[in-house]
Amino acid sequence: MNNKYKILVIEDEKNINNLVATLLEANGYRAISAFDYKNGMMMYESYRPDLVILDLGLPDADGTAFLREIRKDSYIPVIILSARADEREKVNALDMGANDYVTKPFGSAELVARVRSALRSARHGSEMSSPDGMFEVNGLVIDYGARRVFIDDAEIRLTQTEYNIIALLSEHSGKVLTYSFIIKAIWGYNDLGSTKRLQVNMANIRKKFGAKPGKKNYIVNELGVGYRMCDRND
Ligand code: CA
């Protein structure tokens, strides 16, 4: 099962880009490299990464232009990577929605720690997830660290997208998440086919979860509104 997080690295300095990509791969992530704004945007659209590491000084545009563009409809974590030690640049980028900021030159351990933390806060915002990174309700167990899901101790094999949907719903368990909220969080954009794509994924998840009509299931479809994962009070 290939559930590796995809991380897009947009950095025009080849040495740094290679260094960051190698570092990420060595730490179990899948790195995708882009060397300018235009290519970065293309890679972003086609790979839909889980996180972006973004250089501010790109040859064809400022990195903040990329940030502004993706923040129109996506909340995915962005870590700014820049030579600019300027506080104002940093605050500006954070105000525009960057999650964190690393100044070059940076230490390998520091960058990996920032990546881990940004992914964790993006995926594990829930008060329901225990300190060891597990979500548990009525026999359903989600191990966020390993990105694995179990029901009554049997592993449920999910695709990366299906897992991301389950993780998102579990982080907000007990609350209804609207279709558009889920779609934006999972795919980063909302187009004509999105609702259908979500419904297909949900149908597959429910099948894998062994959902049966009339039986109490883990995920409730609030018709016309969205989906809700049951919590401990259900
Ligand atoms: Ca640069």
Coordinates of C-alpha atoms and ligand atoms in Angstrom, one line a residue:
M1 CA 0.0 0.0 0.0
N2 CA 1.5 3.3 -1.0
N3 CA 0.2 5.8 1.4
K4 CA 3.3 8.1 1.4
Y5 CA 2.6 11.8 1.8
K6 CA 3.4 13.7 -1.4
I7 CA 5.4 16.8 -0.9
L8 CA 5.9 19.4 -3.7
V9 CA 9.2 21.3 -3.5
I10 CA 9.3 24.5 -5.5
E11 CA 12.8 25.9 -5.5
D12 CA 14.9 27.1 -8.4
E13 CA 18.3 26.4 -6.9
K14 CA 18.9 22.8 -8.1
N15 CA 21.3 21.9 -5.3
I16 CA 18.8 22.9 -2.6
N17 CA 15.9 21.4 -4.4
N18 CA 17.8 18.1 -4.7
L19 CA 18.9 18.2 -1.1
V20 CA 15.4 18.8 0.2
A21 CA 13.9 16.1 -2.1
T22 CA 16.6 13.5 -1.0
L23 CA 16.0 14.4 2.6
L24 CA 12.2 14.0 2.2
E25 CA 12.6 10.6 0.4
A26 CA 15.0 9.4 3.1
N27 CA 12.3 10.2 5.7
G28 CA 9.5 8.2 4.0
Y29 CA 7.9 11.0 2.0
R30 CA 7.4 11.2 -1.8
A31 CA 9.1 14.3 -3.2
I32 CA 8.0 16.1 -6.4
S33 CA 10.4 18.8 -7.6
A34 CA 9.6 22.0 -9.5
F35 CA 12.0 24.7 -10.4
D36 CA 9.8 27.7 -11.1
Y37 CA 6.3 29.1 -10.5
K38 CA 4.8 27.9 -13.8
N39 CA 6.0 24.4 -13.4
G40 CA 5.2 24.4 -9.7
M41 CA 1.6 25.3 -10.5
M42 CA 1.4 22.5 -13.1
M43 CA 2.8 19.9 -10.6
Y44 CA 0.4 21.2 -8.0
E45 CA -2.6 20.7 -10.2
S46 CA -1.6 17.3 -11.4
Y47 CA -0.2 15.7 -8.2
R48 CA -2.4 17.4 -5.6
P49 CA 0.4 17.2 -2.9
D50 CA -0.2 16.9 0.8
L51 CA 2.2 19.7 1.6
V52 CA 4.2 22.3 -0.4
I53 CA 7.7 23.6 0.4
L54 CA 8.0 26.9 -1.4
D55 CA 10.9 29.2 -2.1
L56 CA 9.9 32.9 -2.2
G57 CA 12.5 33.9 -4.8
L58 CA 11.5 32.1 -8.0
P59 CA 12.8 33.1 -11.5
D60 CA 9.4 33.7 -13.1
A61 CA 7.3 35.0 -10.2
D62 CA 7.4 35.6 -6.5
G63 CA 6.7 32.6 -4.3
T64 CA 3.9 34.6 -2.7
A65 CA 2.1 34.6 -6.0
F66 CA 1.9 30.8 -5.8
L67 CA 0.7 31.0 -2.2
R68 CA -2.0 33.5 -3.1
E69 CA -3.2 31.4 -6.0
I70 CA -3.5 28.1 -4.1
R71 CA -5.0 29.7 -1.0
K72 CA -8.1 30.7 -3.1
D73 CA -9.4 27.3 -2.5
S74 CA -7.0 25.1 -0.6
Y75 CA -5.8 24.7 3.0
I76 CA -2.9 22.4 2.4
P77 CA 0.1 23.2 4.5
V78 CA 2.8 25.4 2.9
I79 CA 6.3 25.8 4.4
I80 CA 8.1 28.8 3.0
L81 CA 11.8 28.2 2.3
S82 CA 13.7 31.4 1.7
A83 CA 17.0 33.2 2.0
R84 CA 15.2 36.2 3.1
A85 CA 15.6 36.6 6.9
D86 CA 13.4 39.7 6.7
E87 CA 10.7 39.6 9.5
R88 CA 8.2 41.4 7.3
E89 CA 8.6 38.9 4.5
K90 CA 8.0 36.1 7.0
V91 CA 4.9 37.8 8.6
N92 CA 3.6 38.6 5.1
A93 CA 3.9 35.0 4.0
L94 CA 2.3 33.7 7.2
D95 CA -0.5 36.3 6.8
M96 CA -1.1 35.1 3.3
G97 CA -1.7 31.6 4.7
A98 CA 1.8 29.9 4.9
N99 CA 1.9 27.5 7.8
D100 CA 5.6 27.8 8.6
Y101 CA 8.8 29.4 7.6
V102 CA 12.4 28.1 7.3
T103 CA 15.3 30.3 6.5
K104 CA 18.2 29.2 4.4
P105 CA 20.6 27.8 5.3
F106 CA 18.6 25.3 7.4
G107 CA 19.5 22.1 9.2
S108 CA 18.1 18.8 7.8
A109 CA 16.6 17.8 11.2
E110 CA 14.9 21.2 11.5
L111 CA 13.2 21.0 8.1
V112 CA 12.0 17.4 8.6
A113 CA 10.6 18.4 12.0
R114 CA 8.7 21.4 10.5
V115 CA 7.3 19.1 7.8
R116 CA 6.2 16.5 10.3
S117 CA 4.6 19.2 12.5
A118 CA 2.8 20.9 9.5
L119 CA 1.4 17.5 8.4
R120 CA 0.3 16.6 11.9
S121 CA -1.5 19.8 12.5
A122 CA -3.2 19.6 9.1
R123 CA -4.4 16.0 9.7
H124 CA -4.7 15.6 13.4
G125 CA -6.5 18.7 14.6
S126 CA -9.1 16.7 16.5
E127 CA -9.7 16.7 20.2
M128 CA -10.8 13.1 19.6
S129 CA -7.3 11.9 18.6
S130 CA -5.4 10.6 21.6
P131 CA -1.8 11.7 22.4
D132 CA -0.5 8.5 20.7
G133 CA -2.0 9.5 17.4
M134 CA -4.9 7.0 17.4
F135 CA -8.6 7.6 16.8
E136 CA -10.9 5.0 18.3
V137 CA -14.6 4.7 18.3
N138 CA -16.9 1.5 18.5
G139 CA -14.2 -0.9 17.2
L140 CA -13.0 1.5 14.5
V141 CA -9.3 2.4 15.0
I142 CA -7.3 4.9 12.9
D143 CA -3.6 4.9 13.3
Y144 CA -2.6 8.4 12.0
G145 CA 1.1 7.8 12.2
A146 CA 1.0 4.7 10.0
R147 CA -2.1 5.9 8.0
R148 CA -3.8 2.6 8.6
V149 CA -7.4 1.8 9.5
F150 CA -8.8 -1.2 11.4
I151 CA -12.3 -2.4 12.3
D152 CA -12.5 -5.0 15.1
D153 CA -8.7 -5.6 14.6
A154 CA -9.0 -6.4 10.9
E155 CA -7.2 -3.9 8.6
I156 CA -9.3 -2.1 6.1
R157 CA -7.3 -1.5 2.9
L158 CA -8.0 2.0 1.7
T159 CA -6.6 4.1 -1.2
Q160 CA -4.8 7.2 -0.3
T161 CA -7.8 9.4 -1.1
E162 CA -10.2 7.2 0.9
Y163 CA -7.8 7.3 3.8
N164 CA -7.6 11.1 3.6
I165 CA -11.4 11.3 3.7
I166 CA -11.6 9.0 6.7
A167 CA -8.9 10.9 8.6
L168 CA -10.6 14.2 7.9
L169 CA -14.0 13.0 9.0
S170 CA -12.5 11.5 12.2
E171 CA -10.8 14.8 13.0
H172 CA -14.2 16.4 13.0
S173 CA -16.1 13.4 14.4
G174 CA -19.6 14.2 15.6
K175 CA -19.8 17.2 13.3
V176 CA -21.3 17.3 9.8
L177 CA -18.8 18.3 7.2
T178 CA -20.3 19.8 4.1
Y179 CA -19.5 18.3 0.7
S180 CA -17.7 21.4 -0.4
F181 CA -15.6 21.5 2.8
I182 CA -14.5 17.9 2.3
I183 CA -13.9 18.3 -1.4
K184 CA -11.7 21.4 -0.8
A185 CA -9.8 19.7 2.0
I186 CA -9.1 16.5 0.0
W187 CA -8.6 17.7 -3.5
G188 CA -7.9 21.4 -2.9
Y189 CA -10.3 22.5 -5.5
N190 CA -14.0 22.2 -6.3
D191 CA -15.2 21.6 -9.9
L192 CA -18.2 20.1 -11.6
G193 CA -17.0 16.5 -11.1
S194 CA -16.1 16.9 -7.4
T195 CA -19.3 15.9 -5.8
K196 CA -19.6 12.8 -7.9
R197 CA -15.9 11.9 -7.1
L198 CA -16.6 12.3 -3.4
Q199 CA -19.7 10.1 -3.6
V200 CA -17.8 7.4 -5.5
N201 CA -15.1 7.4 -2.8
M202 CA -17.7 7.4 0.0
A203 CA -19.5 4.4 -1.6
N204 CA -16.2 2.5 -1.8
I205 CA -15.4 3.4 1.8
R206 CA -18.8 2.2 3.1
K207 CA -18.5 -1.0 1.1
K208 CA -15.0 -1.6 2.6
F209 CA -16.4 -0.8 6.1
G210 CA -19.1 -3.4 5.5
A211 CA -21.9 -0.8 5.9
K212 CA -25.4 -2.4 5.8
P213 CA -28.7 -0.6 5.5
G214 CA -30.5 -0.4 8.8
K215 CA -27.4 -1.2 10.7
K216 CA -25.5 1.4 12.7
N217 CA -22.6 2.5 10.6
Y218 CA -19.5 4.7 11.3
I219 CA -20.3 7.3 8.7
V220 CA -23.7 9.0 8.4
N221 CA -24.7 10.6 5.1
E222 CA -26.6 13.8 5.9
L223 CA -28.4 14.0 2.6
G224 CA -27.9 17.2 0.7
V225 CA -25.5 18.5 3.3
G226 CA -22.5 16.3 3.9
Y227 CA -21.1 13.4 5.9
R228 CA -20.6 12.9 9.6
M229 CA -18.4 10.4 11.4
C230 CA -19.9 9.1 14.6
D231 CA -18.1 9.9 17.9
R232 CA -18.0 8.3 21.3
N233 CA -21.4 9.7 22.2
D234 CA -23.2 8.0 19.3
Ligands
CA1 CA 15.4 31.1 -5.3

